[in-house]
C-alpha atoms as one frame of an Amber mdcrd trajectory, in Angstrom:
protein
 -61.178  28.817 117.103 -61.577  25.814 114.772 -58.788  23.560 114.077 -58.606
  22.531 110.651 -56.033  19.778 109.275 -54.959  19.193 105.545 -53.493  16.119
 104.760 -51.583  15.284 101.614 -48.924  13.030 100.287 -46.105  14.747 102.056
 -47.556  17.665 103.576 -46.194  20.264 100.940 -48.595  20.832  98.221 -51.341
  21.833 100.616 -49.181  24.759 101.933 -50.023  27.161  99.360 -53.621  26.185
 100.250 -53.357  26.612 103.572 -52.261  30.259 103.225 -54.926  30.917 100.985
 -57.622  29.474 103.472 -55.860  31.783 106.371 -56.266  34.617 104.289 -60.213
  34.082 103.434 -60.807  33.056 106.883 -59.164  36.372 108.139 -61.324  38.283
 105.762 -63.976  36.803 107.433 -62.992  37.088 110.808 -63.281  33.373 110.875
 -60.878  32.015 113.973 -58.970  28.849 112.602 -55.754  27.125 113.375 -54.840
  25.564 109.887 -51.876  23.003 108.968 -50.805  20.865 106.535 -49.161  17.567
 106.864 -48.695  14.023 105.596 -51.586  11.503 104.979 -49.290   9.279 107.203
 -49.417  11.040 110.430 -52.928  11.669 110.298 -53.864   9.698 113.905 -50.819
  11.825 115.377 -51.481  15.438 114.056 -55.514  15.144 113.915 -56.643  13.830
 116.964 -57.920  17.288 118.451 -59.058  18.496 115.143 -62.244  19.982 114.262
 -62.308  19.057 110.596 -60.044  17.046 108.552 -59.125  17.559 104.747 -57.863
  15.447 102.737 -56.010  16.343  99.120 -57.771  14.836  96.313 -54.236  13.338
  95.588 -54.806  11.226  98.826 -58.690  10.590  98.495 -58.292   6.887  98.569
 -56.898   7.299 102.028 -60.766   8.137 103.042 -61.143   4.747 104.423 -58.022
   4.636 106.226 -58.123   7.957 107.928 -61.936   7.486 108.770 -60.892   4.622
 110.699 -58.239   6.467 112.976 -60.073   8.996 113.521 -63.668   7.797 114.192
 -66.467  10.267 114.984 -64.572  13.234 113.310 -65.785  14.974 110.149 -63.137
  14.007 107.204 -63.496  15.549 103.716 -61.693  15.330 100.277 -61.386  18.885
  99.167 -63.148  19.703  96.027 -60.629  18.916  93.098 -61.347  22.207  91.424
 -60.968  24.367  94.786 -57.671  22.534  95.052 -56.772  22.812  91.425 -57.181
  26.504  91.409 -56.166  26.871  95.131 -59.152  28.719  96.367 -59.026  28.886
  99.696 -62.338  30.888 100.362 -64.181  27.615  98.656 -62.558  25.509 101.077
 -63.138  27.766 103.804 -66.995  27.670 102.863 -67.137  24.279 102.759 -65.697
  23.797 106.398 -68.440  26.308 107.778 -71.073  24.161 106.239 -69.812  20.642
 107.444 -69.075  22.215 110.672 -72.339  24.041 111.002 -70.465  27.337 111.112
 -72.096  29.162 108.332
Protein backbone atom coordinates (compact mmCIF):
# COMPACT_ATOMS: atom_id res chain seq x y z
CA UNK A 1 0.00 0.00 0.00
CA UNK A 2 1.47 3.31 -1.12
CA UNK A 3 0.60 6.54 0.66
CA UNK A 4 0.32 9.52 -1.68
CA UNK A 5 -0.18 13.06 -0.41
CA UNK A 6 -1.28 15.87 -2.73
CA UNK A 7 -0.66 19.43 -1.65
CA UNK A 8 -2.37 22.53 -3.02
CA UNK A 9 -3.37 25.96 -1.77
CA UNK A 10 -6.18 24.86 0.53
CA UNK A 11 -6.49 21.14 -0.10
CA UNK A 12 -9.71 21.66 -2.06
CA UNK A 13 -8.84 21.85 -5.74
CA UNK A 14 -7.01 18.54 -5.69
CA UNK A 15 -9.92 16.58 -4.20
CA UNK A 16 -11.36 15.86 -7.67
CA UNK A 17 -7.96 14.65 -8.84
CA UNK A 18 -7.67 12.43 -5.74
CA UNK A 19 -10.87 10.63 -6.75
CA UNK A 20 -9.68 10.24 -10.35
CA UNK A 21 -6.37 8.85 -9.10
CA UNK A 22 -8.13 6.40 -6.78
CA UNK A 23 -10.26 5.17 -9.70
CA UNK A 24 -7.19 4.75 -11.93
CA UNK A 25 -5.25 2.93 -9.21
CA UNK A 26 -8.18 0.58 -8.49
CA UNK A 27 -8.45 -0.27 -12.20
CA UNK A 28 -4.76 -1.27 -12.10
CA UNK A 29 -5.00 -3.13 -8.77
CA UNK A 30 -2.48 -0.64 -7.38
CA UNK A 31 -3.10 -0.30 -3.66
CA UNK A 32 -2.94 3.32 -2.58
CA UNK A 33 -4.08 5.69 0.11
CA UNK A 34 -4.42 9.19 -1.33
CA UNK A 35 -5.41 12.44 0.35
CA UNK A 36 -5.23 16.16 -0.38
CA UNK A 37 -4.14 18.86 2.02
CA UNK A 38 -3.00 22.45 2.17
CA UNK A 39 0.68 22.94 1.43
CA UNK A 40 0.96 24.61 4.84
CA UNK A 41 0.27 21.20 6.42
CA UNK A 42 3.10 19.40 4.58
CA UNK A 43 5.32 18.53 7.52
CA UNK A 44 2.37 17.34 9.62
CA UNK A 45 0.49 15.22 7.06
CA UNK A 46 3.24 13.90 4.81
CA UNK A 47 5.88 12.60 7.21
CA UNK A 48 4.92 8.97 6.51
CA UNK A 49 3.97 9.39 2.83
CA UNK A 50 5.72 7.42 0.11
CA UNK A 51 5.50 10.40 -2.25
CA UNK A 52 4.29 13.99 -2.08
CA UNK A 53 2.75 15.70 -5.11
CA UNK A 54 2.39 19.46 -5.39
CA UNK A 55 -0.36 21.04 -7.45
CA UNK A 56 1.07 23.22 -10.24
CA UNK A 57 -0.35 26.34 -8.58
CA UNK A 58 1.91 25.81 -5.53
CA UNK A 59 5.05 24.69 -7.40
CA UNK A 60 6.88 27.70 -5.94
CA UNK A 61 6.75 25.86 -2.58
CA UNK A 62 8.83 22.94 -3.88
CA UNK A 63 12.07 24.01 -2.15
CA UNK A 64 10.32 24.65 1.15
CA UNK A 65 8.55 21.29 1.14
CA UNK A 66 11.79 19.51 0.18
CA UNK A 67 13.47 21.06 3.24
CA UNK A 68 10.55 20.01 5.48
CA UNK A 69 10.53 16.45 4.13
CA UNK A 70 14.11 15.50 3.26
CA UNK A 71 14.76 12.10 1.68
CA UNK A 72 11.19 11.89 0.37
CA UNK A 73 10.20 12.03 -3.31
CA UNK A 74 8.43 15.32 -3.93
CA UNK A 75 7.14 16.06 -7.42
CA UNK A 76 5.11 18.81 -9.07
CA UNK A 77 2.06 17.38 -10.87
CA UNK A 78 2.23 17.88 -14.61
CA UNK A 79 0.15 20.95 -15.48
CA UNK A 80 -1.66 19.21 -18.34
CA UNK A 81 -2.51 16.15 -16.24
CA UNK A 82 -3.71 18.41 -13.43
CA UNK A 83 -5.76 20.66 -15.71
CA UNK A 84 -7.52 17.71 -17.33
CA UNK A 85 -7.81 15.85 -13.99
CA UNK A 86 -6.06 12.87 -15.60
CA UNK A 87 -5.73 10.54 -12.63
CA UNK A 88 -4.30 7.77 -14.79
CA UNK A 89 -1.38 9.96 -15.91
CA UNK A 90 -0.63 11.05 -12.36
CA UNK A 91 -0.70 7.44 -11.09
CA UNK A 92 1.64 6.47 -13.95
CA UNK A 93 4.10 9.17 -12.85
CA UNK A 94 3.86 8.05 -9.22
CA UNK A 95 4.58 4.45 -10.22
CA UNK A 96 7.54 5.58 -12.32
CA UNK A 97 9.07 7.69 -9.52
CA UNK A 98 8.55 4.96 -6.91
CA UNK A 99 9.79 2.18 -9.20
CA UNK A 100 6.42 0.40 -9.11
CA UNK A 101 6.00 0.06 -12.88
